[in-house]
mmCIF file of C-alpha atoms and ligand atoms in Angstrom:
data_model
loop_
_atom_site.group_PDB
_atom_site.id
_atom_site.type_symbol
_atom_site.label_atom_id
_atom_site.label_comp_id
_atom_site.label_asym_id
_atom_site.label_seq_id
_atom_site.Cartn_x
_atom_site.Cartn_y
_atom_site.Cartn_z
ATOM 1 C CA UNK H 170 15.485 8.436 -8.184
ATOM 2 C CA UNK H 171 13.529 6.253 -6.257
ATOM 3 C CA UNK H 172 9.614 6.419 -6.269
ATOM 4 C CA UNK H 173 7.999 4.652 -3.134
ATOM 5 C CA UNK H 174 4.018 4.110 -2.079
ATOM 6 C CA UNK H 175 2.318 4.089 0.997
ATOM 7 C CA UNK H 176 -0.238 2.144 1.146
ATOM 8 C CA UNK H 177 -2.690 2.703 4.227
ATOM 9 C CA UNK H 178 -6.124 0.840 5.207
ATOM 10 C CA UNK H 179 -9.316 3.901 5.891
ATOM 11 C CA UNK H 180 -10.463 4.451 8.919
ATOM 12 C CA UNK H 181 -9.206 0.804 10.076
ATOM 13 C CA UNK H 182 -8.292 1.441 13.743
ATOM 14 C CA UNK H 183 -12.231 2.343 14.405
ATOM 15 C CA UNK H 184 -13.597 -0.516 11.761
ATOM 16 C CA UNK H 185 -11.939 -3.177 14.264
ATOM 17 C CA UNK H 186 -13.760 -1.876 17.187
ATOM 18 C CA UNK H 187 -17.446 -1.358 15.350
ATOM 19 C CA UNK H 188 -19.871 -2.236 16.662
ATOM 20 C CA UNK H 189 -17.483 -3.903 19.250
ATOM 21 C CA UNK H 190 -14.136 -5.545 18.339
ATOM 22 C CA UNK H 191 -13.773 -7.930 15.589
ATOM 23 C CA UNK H 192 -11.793 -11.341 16.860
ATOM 24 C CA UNK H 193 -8.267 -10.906 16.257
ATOM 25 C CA UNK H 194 -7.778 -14.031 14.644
ATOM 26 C CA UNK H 195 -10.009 -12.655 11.932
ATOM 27 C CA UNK H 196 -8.020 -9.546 11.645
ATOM 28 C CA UNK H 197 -4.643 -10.595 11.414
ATOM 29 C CA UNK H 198 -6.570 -13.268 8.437
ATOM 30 C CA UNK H 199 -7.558 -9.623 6.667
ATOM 31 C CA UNK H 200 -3.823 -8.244 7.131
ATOM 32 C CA UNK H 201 -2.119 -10.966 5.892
ATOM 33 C CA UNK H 202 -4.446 -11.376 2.794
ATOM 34 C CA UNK H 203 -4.566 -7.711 1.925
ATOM 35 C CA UNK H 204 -0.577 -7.994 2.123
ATOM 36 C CA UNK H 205 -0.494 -10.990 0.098
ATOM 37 C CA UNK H 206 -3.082 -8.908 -2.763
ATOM 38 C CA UNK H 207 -1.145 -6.196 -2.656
ATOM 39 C CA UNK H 208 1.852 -7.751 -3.086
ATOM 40 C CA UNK H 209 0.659 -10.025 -5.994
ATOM 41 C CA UNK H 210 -0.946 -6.713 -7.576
ATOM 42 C CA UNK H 211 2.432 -4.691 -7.112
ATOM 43 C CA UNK H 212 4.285 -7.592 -8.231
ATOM 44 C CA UNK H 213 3.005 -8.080 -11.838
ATOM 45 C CA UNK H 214 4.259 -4.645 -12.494
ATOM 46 C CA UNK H 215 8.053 -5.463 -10.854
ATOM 47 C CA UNK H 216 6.653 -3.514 -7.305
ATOM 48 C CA UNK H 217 7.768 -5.000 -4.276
ATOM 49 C CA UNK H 218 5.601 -3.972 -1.088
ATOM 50 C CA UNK H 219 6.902 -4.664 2.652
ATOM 51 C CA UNK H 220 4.443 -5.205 5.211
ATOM 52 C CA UNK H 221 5.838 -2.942 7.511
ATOM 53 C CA UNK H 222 2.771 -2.447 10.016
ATOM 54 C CA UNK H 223 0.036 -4.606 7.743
ATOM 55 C CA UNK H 224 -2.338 -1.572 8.483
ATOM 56 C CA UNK H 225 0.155 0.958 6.833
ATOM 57 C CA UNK H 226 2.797 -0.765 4.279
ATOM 58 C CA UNK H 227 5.395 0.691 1.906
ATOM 59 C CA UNK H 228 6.515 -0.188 -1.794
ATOM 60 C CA UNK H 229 9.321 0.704 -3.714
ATOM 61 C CA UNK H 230 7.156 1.273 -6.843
ATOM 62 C CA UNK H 231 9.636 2.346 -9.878
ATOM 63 C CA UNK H 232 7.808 2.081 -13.334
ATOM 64 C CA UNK H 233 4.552 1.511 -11.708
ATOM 65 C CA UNK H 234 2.004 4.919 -12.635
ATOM 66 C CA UNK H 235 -1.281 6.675 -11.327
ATOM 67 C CA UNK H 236 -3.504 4.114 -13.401
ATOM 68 C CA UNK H 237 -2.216 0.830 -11.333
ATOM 69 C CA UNK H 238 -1.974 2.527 -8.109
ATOM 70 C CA UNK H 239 -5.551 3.599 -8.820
ATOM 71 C CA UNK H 240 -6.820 -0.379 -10.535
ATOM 72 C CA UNK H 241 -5.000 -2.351 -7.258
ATOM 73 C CA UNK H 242 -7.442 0.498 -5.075
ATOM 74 C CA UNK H 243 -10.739 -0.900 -6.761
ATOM 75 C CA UNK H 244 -9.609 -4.098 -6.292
ATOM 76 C CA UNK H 245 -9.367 -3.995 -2.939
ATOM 77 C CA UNK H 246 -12.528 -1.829 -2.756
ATOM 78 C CA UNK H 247 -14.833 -4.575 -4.769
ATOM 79 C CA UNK H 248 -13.395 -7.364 -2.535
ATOM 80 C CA UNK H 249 -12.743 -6.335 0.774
ATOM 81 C CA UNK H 250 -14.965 -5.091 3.817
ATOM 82 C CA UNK H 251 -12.156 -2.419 3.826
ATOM 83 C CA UNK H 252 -10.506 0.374 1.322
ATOM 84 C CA UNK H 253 -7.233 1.656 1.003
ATOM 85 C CA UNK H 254 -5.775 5.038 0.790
ATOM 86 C CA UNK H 255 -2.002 5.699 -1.295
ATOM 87 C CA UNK H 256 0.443 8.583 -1.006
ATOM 88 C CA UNK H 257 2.861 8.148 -3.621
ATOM 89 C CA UNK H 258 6.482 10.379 -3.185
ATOM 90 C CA UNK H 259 10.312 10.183 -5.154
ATOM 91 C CA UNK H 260 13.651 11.156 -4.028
ATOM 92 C CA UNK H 261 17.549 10.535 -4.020
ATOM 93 C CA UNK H 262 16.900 8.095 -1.098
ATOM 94 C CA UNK H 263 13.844 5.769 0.255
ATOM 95 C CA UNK H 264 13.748 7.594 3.790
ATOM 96 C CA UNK H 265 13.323 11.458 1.119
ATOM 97 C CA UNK H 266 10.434 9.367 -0.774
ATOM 98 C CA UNK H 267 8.511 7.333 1.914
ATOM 99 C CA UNK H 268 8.751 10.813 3.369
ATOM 100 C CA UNK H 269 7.067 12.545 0.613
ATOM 101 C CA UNK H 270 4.494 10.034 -0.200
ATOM 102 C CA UNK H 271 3.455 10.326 4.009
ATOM 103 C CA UNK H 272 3.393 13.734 3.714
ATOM 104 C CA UNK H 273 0.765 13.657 0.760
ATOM 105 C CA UNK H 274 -1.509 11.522 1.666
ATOM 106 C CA UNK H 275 -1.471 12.742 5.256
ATOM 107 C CA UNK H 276 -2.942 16.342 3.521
ATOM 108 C CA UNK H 277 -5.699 14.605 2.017
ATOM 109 C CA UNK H 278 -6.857 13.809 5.699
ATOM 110 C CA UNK H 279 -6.317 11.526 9.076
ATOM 111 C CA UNK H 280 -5.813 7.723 9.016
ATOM 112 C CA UNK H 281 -8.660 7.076 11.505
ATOM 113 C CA UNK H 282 -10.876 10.074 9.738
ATOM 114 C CA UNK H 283 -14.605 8.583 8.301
ATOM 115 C CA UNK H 284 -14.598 11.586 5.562
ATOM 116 C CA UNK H 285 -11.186 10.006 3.780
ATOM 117 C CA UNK H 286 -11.243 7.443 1.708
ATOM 118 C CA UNK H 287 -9.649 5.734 -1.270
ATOM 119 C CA UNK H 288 -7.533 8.645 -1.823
ATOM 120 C CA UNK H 289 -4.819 8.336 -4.175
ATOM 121 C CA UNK H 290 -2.369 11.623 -3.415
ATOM 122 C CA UNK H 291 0.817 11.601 -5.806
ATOM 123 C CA UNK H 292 3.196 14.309 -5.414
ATOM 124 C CA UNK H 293 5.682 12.698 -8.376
ATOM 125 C CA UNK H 294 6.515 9.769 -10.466
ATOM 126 C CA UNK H 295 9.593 8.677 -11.635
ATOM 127 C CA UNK H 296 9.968 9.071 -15.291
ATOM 128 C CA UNK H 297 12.008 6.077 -17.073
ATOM 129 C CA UNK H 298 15.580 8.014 -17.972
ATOM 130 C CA UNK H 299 15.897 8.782 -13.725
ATOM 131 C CA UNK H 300 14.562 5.207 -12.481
ATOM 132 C CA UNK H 301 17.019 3.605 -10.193
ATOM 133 C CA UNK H 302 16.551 1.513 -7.534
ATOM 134 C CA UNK H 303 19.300 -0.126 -4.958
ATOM 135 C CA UNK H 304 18.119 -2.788 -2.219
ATOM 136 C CA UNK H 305 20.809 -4.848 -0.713
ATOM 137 C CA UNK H 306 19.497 -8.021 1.311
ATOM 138 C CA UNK H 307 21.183 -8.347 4.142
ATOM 139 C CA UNK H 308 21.163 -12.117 6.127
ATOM 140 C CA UNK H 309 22.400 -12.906 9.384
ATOM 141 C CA UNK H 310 25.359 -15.453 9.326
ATOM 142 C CA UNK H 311 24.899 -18.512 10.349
ATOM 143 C CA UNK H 312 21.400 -18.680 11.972
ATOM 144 C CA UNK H 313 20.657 -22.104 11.424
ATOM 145 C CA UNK H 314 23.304 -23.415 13.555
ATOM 146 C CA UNK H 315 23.918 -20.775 16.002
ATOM 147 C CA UNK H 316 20.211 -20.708 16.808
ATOM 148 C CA UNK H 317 17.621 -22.153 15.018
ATOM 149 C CA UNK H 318 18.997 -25.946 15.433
ATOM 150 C CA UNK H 319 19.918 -24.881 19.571
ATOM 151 C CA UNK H 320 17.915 -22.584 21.252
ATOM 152 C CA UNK H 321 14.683 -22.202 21.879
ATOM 153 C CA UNK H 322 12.440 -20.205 18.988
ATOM 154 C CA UNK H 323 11.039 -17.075 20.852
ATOM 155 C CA UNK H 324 15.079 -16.529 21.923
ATOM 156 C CA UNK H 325 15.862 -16.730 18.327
ATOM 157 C CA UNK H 326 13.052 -13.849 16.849
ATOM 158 C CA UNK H 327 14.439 -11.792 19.771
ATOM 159 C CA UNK H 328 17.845 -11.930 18.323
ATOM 160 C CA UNK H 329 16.991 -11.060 15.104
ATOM 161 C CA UNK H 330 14.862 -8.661 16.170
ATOM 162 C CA UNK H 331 17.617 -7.236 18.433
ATOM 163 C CA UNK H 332 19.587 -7.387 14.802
ATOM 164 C CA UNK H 333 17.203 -5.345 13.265
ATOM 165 C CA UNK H 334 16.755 -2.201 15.720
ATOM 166 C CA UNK H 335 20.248 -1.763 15.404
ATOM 167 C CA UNK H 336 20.795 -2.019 11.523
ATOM 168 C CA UNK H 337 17.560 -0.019 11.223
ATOM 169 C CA UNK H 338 19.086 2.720 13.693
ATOM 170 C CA UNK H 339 22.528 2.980 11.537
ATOM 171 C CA UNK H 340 20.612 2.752 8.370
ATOM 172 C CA UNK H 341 18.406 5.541 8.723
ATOM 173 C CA UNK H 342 21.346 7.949 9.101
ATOM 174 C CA UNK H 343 22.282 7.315 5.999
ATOM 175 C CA UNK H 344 18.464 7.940 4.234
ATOM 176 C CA UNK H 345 18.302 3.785 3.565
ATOM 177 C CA UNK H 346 15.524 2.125 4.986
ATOM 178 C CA UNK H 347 15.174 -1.428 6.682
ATOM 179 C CA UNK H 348 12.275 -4.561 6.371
ATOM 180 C CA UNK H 349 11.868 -7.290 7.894
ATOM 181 C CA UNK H 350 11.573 -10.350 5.188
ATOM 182 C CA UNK H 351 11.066 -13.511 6.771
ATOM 183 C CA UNK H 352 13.728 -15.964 8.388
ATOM 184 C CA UNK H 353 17.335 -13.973 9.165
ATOM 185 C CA UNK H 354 16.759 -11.746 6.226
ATOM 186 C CA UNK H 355 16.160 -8.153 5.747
ATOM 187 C CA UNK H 356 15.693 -5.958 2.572
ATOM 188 C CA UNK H 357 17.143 -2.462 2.256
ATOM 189 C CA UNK H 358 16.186 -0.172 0.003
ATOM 190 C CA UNK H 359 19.311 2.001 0.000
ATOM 191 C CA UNK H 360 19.528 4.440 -2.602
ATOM 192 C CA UNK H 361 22.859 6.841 -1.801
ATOM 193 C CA UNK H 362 24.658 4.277 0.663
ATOM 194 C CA UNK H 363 28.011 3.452 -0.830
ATOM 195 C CA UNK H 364 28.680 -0.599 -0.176
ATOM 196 C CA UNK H 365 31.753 0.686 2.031
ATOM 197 C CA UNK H 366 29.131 2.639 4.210
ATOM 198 C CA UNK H 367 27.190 -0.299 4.325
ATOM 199 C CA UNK H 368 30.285 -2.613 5.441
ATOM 200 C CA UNK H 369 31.263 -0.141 8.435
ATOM 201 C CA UNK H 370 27.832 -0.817 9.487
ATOM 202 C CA UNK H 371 27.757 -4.025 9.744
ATOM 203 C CA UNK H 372 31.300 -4.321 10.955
ATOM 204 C CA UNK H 373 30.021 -1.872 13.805
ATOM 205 C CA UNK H 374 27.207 -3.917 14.440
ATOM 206 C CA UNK H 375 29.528 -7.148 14.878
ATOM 207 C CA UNK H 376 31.496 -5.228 17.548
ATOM 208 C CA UNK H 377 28.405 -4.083 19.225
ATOM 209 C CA UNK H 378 26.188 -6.998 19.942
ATOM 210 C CA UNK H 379 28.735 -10.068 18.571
ATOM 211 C CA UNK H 380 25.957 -10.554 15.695
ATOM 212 C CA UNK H 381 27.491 -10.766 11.937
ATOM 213 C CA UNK H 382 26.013 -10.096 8.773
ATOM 214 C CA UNK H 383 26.066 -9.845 4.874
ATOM 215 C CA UNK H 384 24.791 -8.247 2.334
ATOM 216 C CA UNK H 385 23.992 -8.865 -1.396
ATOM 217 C CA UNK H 386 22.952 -5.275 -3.288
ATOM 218 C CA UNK H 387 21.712 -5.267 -6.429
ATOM 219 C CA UNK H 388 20.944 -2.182 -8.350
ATOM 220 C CA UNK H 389 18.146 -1.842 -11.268
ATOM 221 C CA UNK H 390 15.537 0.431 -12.721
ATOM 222 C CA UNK H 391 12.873 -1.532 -11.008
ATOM 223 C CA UNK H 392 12.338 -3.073 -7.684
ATOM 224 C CA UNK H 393 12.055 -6.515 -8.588
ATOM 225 C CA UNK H 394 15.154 -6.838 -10.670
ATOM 226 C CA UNK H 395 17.132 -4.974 -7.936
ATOM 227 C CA UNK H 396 16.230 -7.452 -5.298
ATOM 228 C CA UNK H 397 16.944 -10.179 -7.475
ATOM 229 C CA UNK H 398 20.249 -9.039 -8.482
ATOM 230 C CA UNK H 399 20.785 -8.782 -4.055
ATOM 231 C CA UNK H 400 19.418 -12.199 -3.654
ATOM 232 C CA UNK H 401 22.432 -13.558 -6.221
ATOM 233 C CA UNK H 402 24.982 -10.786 -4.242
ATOM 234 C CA UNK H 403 24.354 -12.969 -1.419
ATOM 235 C CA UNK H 404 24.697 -16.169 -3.294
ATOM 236 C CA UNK H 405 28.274 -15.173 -4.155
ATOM 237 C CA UNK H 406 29.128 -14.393 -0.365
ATOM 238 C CA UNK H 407 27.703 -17.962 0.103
ATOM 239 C CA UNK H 408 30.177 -19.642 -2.522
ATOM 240 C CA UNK H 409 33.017 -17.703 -0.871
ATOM 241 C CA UNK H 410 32.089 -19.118 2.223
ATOM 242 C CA UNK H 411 30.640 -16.122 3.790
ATOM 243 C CA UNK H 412 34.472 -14.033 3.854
ATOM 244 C CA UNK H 413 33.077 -11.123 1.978
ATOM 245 C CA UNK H 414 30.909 -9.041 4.115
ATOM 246 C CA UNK H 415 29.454 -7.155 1.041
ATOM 247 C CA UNK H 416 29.265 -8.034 -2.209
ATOM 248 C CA UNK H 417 27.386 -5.974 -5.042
ATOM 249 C CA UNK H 418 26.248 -7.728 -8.063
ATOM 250 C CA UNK H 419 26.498 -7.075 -11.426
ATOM 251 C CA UNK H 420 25.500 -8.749 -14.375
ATOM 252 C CA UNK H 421 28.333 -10.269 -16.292
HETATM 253 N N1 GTP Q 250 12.446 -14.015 2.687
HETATM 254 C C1 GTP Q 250 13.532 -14.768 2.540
HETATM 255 N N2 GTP Q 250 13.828 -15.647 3.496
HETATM 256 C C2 GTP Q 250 14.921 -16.419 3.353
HETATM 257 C C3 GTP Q 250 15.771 -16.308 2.221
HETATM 258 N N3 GTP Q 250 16.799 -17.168 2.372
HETATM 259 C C4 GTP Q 250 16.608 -17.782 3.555
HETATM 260 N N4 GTP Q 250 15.480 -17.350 4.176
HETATM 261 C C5 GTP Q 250 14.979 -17.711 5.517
HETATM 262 O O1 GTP Q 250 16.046 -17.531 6.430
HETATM 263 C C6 GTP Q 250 16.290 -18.738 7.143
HETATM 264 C C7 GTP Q 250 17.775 -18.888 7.381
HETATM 265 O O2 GTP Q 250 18.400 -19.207 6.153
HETATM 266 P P1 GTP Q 250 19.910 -18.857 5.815
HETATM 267 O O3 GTP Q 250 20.208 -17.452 6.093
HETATM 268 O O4 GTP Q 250 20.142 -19.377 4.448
HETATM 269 O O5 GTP Q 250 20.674 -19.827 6.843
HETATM 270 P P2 GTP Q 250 21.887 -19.545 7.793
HETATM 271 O O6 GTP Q 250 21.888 -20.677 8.739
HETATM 272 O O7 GTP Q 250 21.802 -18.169 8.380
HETATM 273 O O8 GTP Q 250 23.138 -19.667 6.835
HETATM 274 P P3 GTP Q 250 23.990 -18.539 6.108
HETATM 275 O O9 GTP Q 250 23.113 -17.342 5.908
HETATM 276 O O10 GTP Q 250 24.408 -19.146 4.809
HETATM 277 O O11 GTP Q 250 25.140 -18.221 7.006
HETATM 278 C C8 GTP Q 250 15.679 -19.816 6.264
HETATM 279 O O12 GTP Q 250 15.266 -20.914 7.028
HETATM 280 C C9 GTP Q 250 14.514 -19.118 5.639
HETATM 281 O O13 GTP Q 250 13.418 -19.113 6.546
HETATM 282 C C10 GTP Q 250 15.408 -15.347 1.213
HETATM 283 O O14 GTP Q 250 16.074 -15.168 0.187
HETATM 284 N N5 GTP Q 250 14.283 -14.604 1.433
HETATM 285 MG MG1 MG Q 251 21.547 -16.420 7.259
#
């Protein structure tokens, strides 16, 4: 089981607009601090939160219980002119959970409503024996010298961006979800894809729009570990000079 968080900022659409709007240098400042926080909070308990839309972000949170959720909330509260709201859901697959966890915390009241706030909703944890987590990190081949080194830069984030609409679009099928990590490289939270389901995508992908990836998974109790075991999945591919398209790792 996987157990995931939302993690969604009060009444934020109307505080940027009150009394008129706030300068949007200053709010993309708040949204990438508030990530950063979170992320450091989540972290220290092996967490691992994706920004997804800054105002609205989701965490595969295995191991991590109603009293943190609750401690990284007055946190934020004490040092930020904002608060933040959590729905907390499990399942057999991220899309089930993320699902769940919306679903609670959108009971408990609207995103844009002044009457909720700092609402923790938690329809289930994951208990210790059923904890299991697989991400695989999947990287675009070759980047660097296909694009980075020769093209211009805003042609380049279109591509990947391109890359990522259509591995989200195949990925959801399947109950995996898909986040953007930086650079070429995504992180999938994938619970229930087998690595040959994963392969046909990608080898589908190739066909479609001539763009080729890999994929390191790693599987764990924890988010952290998982995505640390994909990171050295993808290592492996490297060493093998990128001829396996998948490659799960395991801990010899
Ligand atoms: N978030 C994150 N970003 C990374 C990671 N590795 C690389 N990047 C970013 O992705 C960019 C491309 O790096 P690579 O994917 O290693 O380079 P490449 O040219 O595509 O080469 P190959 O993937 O080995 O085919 C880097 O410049 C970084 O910005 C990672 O593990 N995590
Ligand atoms: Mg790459």
């Amino acid at each position: 089981m996987i157990q995931m968080s939302l993690i969604q900022i009060d009444n934020y659409g109307p505080w940027t607009v009150t009394p008129t709007p706030r300068n949007e240098s200053d709010l993309q400042i708040l949204q990438a601090e508030l990530y950063a926080d979170v992320q450091r909070q989540f972290a220290t308990k092996k967490g691992l939160v994706f920004f997804t839309r800054f105002d609205n972000m989701l965490a595969v949170t295995n191991g991590i219980n109603r009293e943190d959720h609750f401690r990284i909330q007055r946190s934020i509260r004490n040092r930020y002119p904002i608060t933040i709201s959590m729905g907390v859901g499990t399942g057999k697959t991220p899309y089930e959970s993320q699902k769940i966890a919306t679903q609670v915390l959108q009971e408990k009241g609207g995103a844009q409503s002044s009457d909720r706030k700092e609402i923790l909703a938690i329809d289930s944890l994951v208990n210790k024996e059923d904890s299991y987590v697989q991400m695989a990190h999947i990287d675009i081949n070759g980047v660097t010298e296909s694009l980075t080194d020769n093209v211009p830069a805003f042609d380049t984030n279109f591509m990947v961006n391109k890359a990522q609409h259509y591995l989200m679009t195949e990925l959801i099928k399947k109950g995996a979800l898909l986040f953007f990590i930086g650079g070429d490289n995504f992180m999938s939270p994938c619970n229930g894809l087998s690595p040959k389901q994963l392969k046909d995508i990608i080898e589908k992908i190739h066909k479609e729009i001539g763009i080729k990836h890999k994929a390191g998974v790693g599987r764990s109790d924890n988010a952290e570990d998982a995505a640390y075991s994909a990171d050295l999945g993808l290592e492996v591919i490297r060493q093998g000079n990128n001829k396996e398209i998948v490659h799960v790792f395991k801990d010899e």
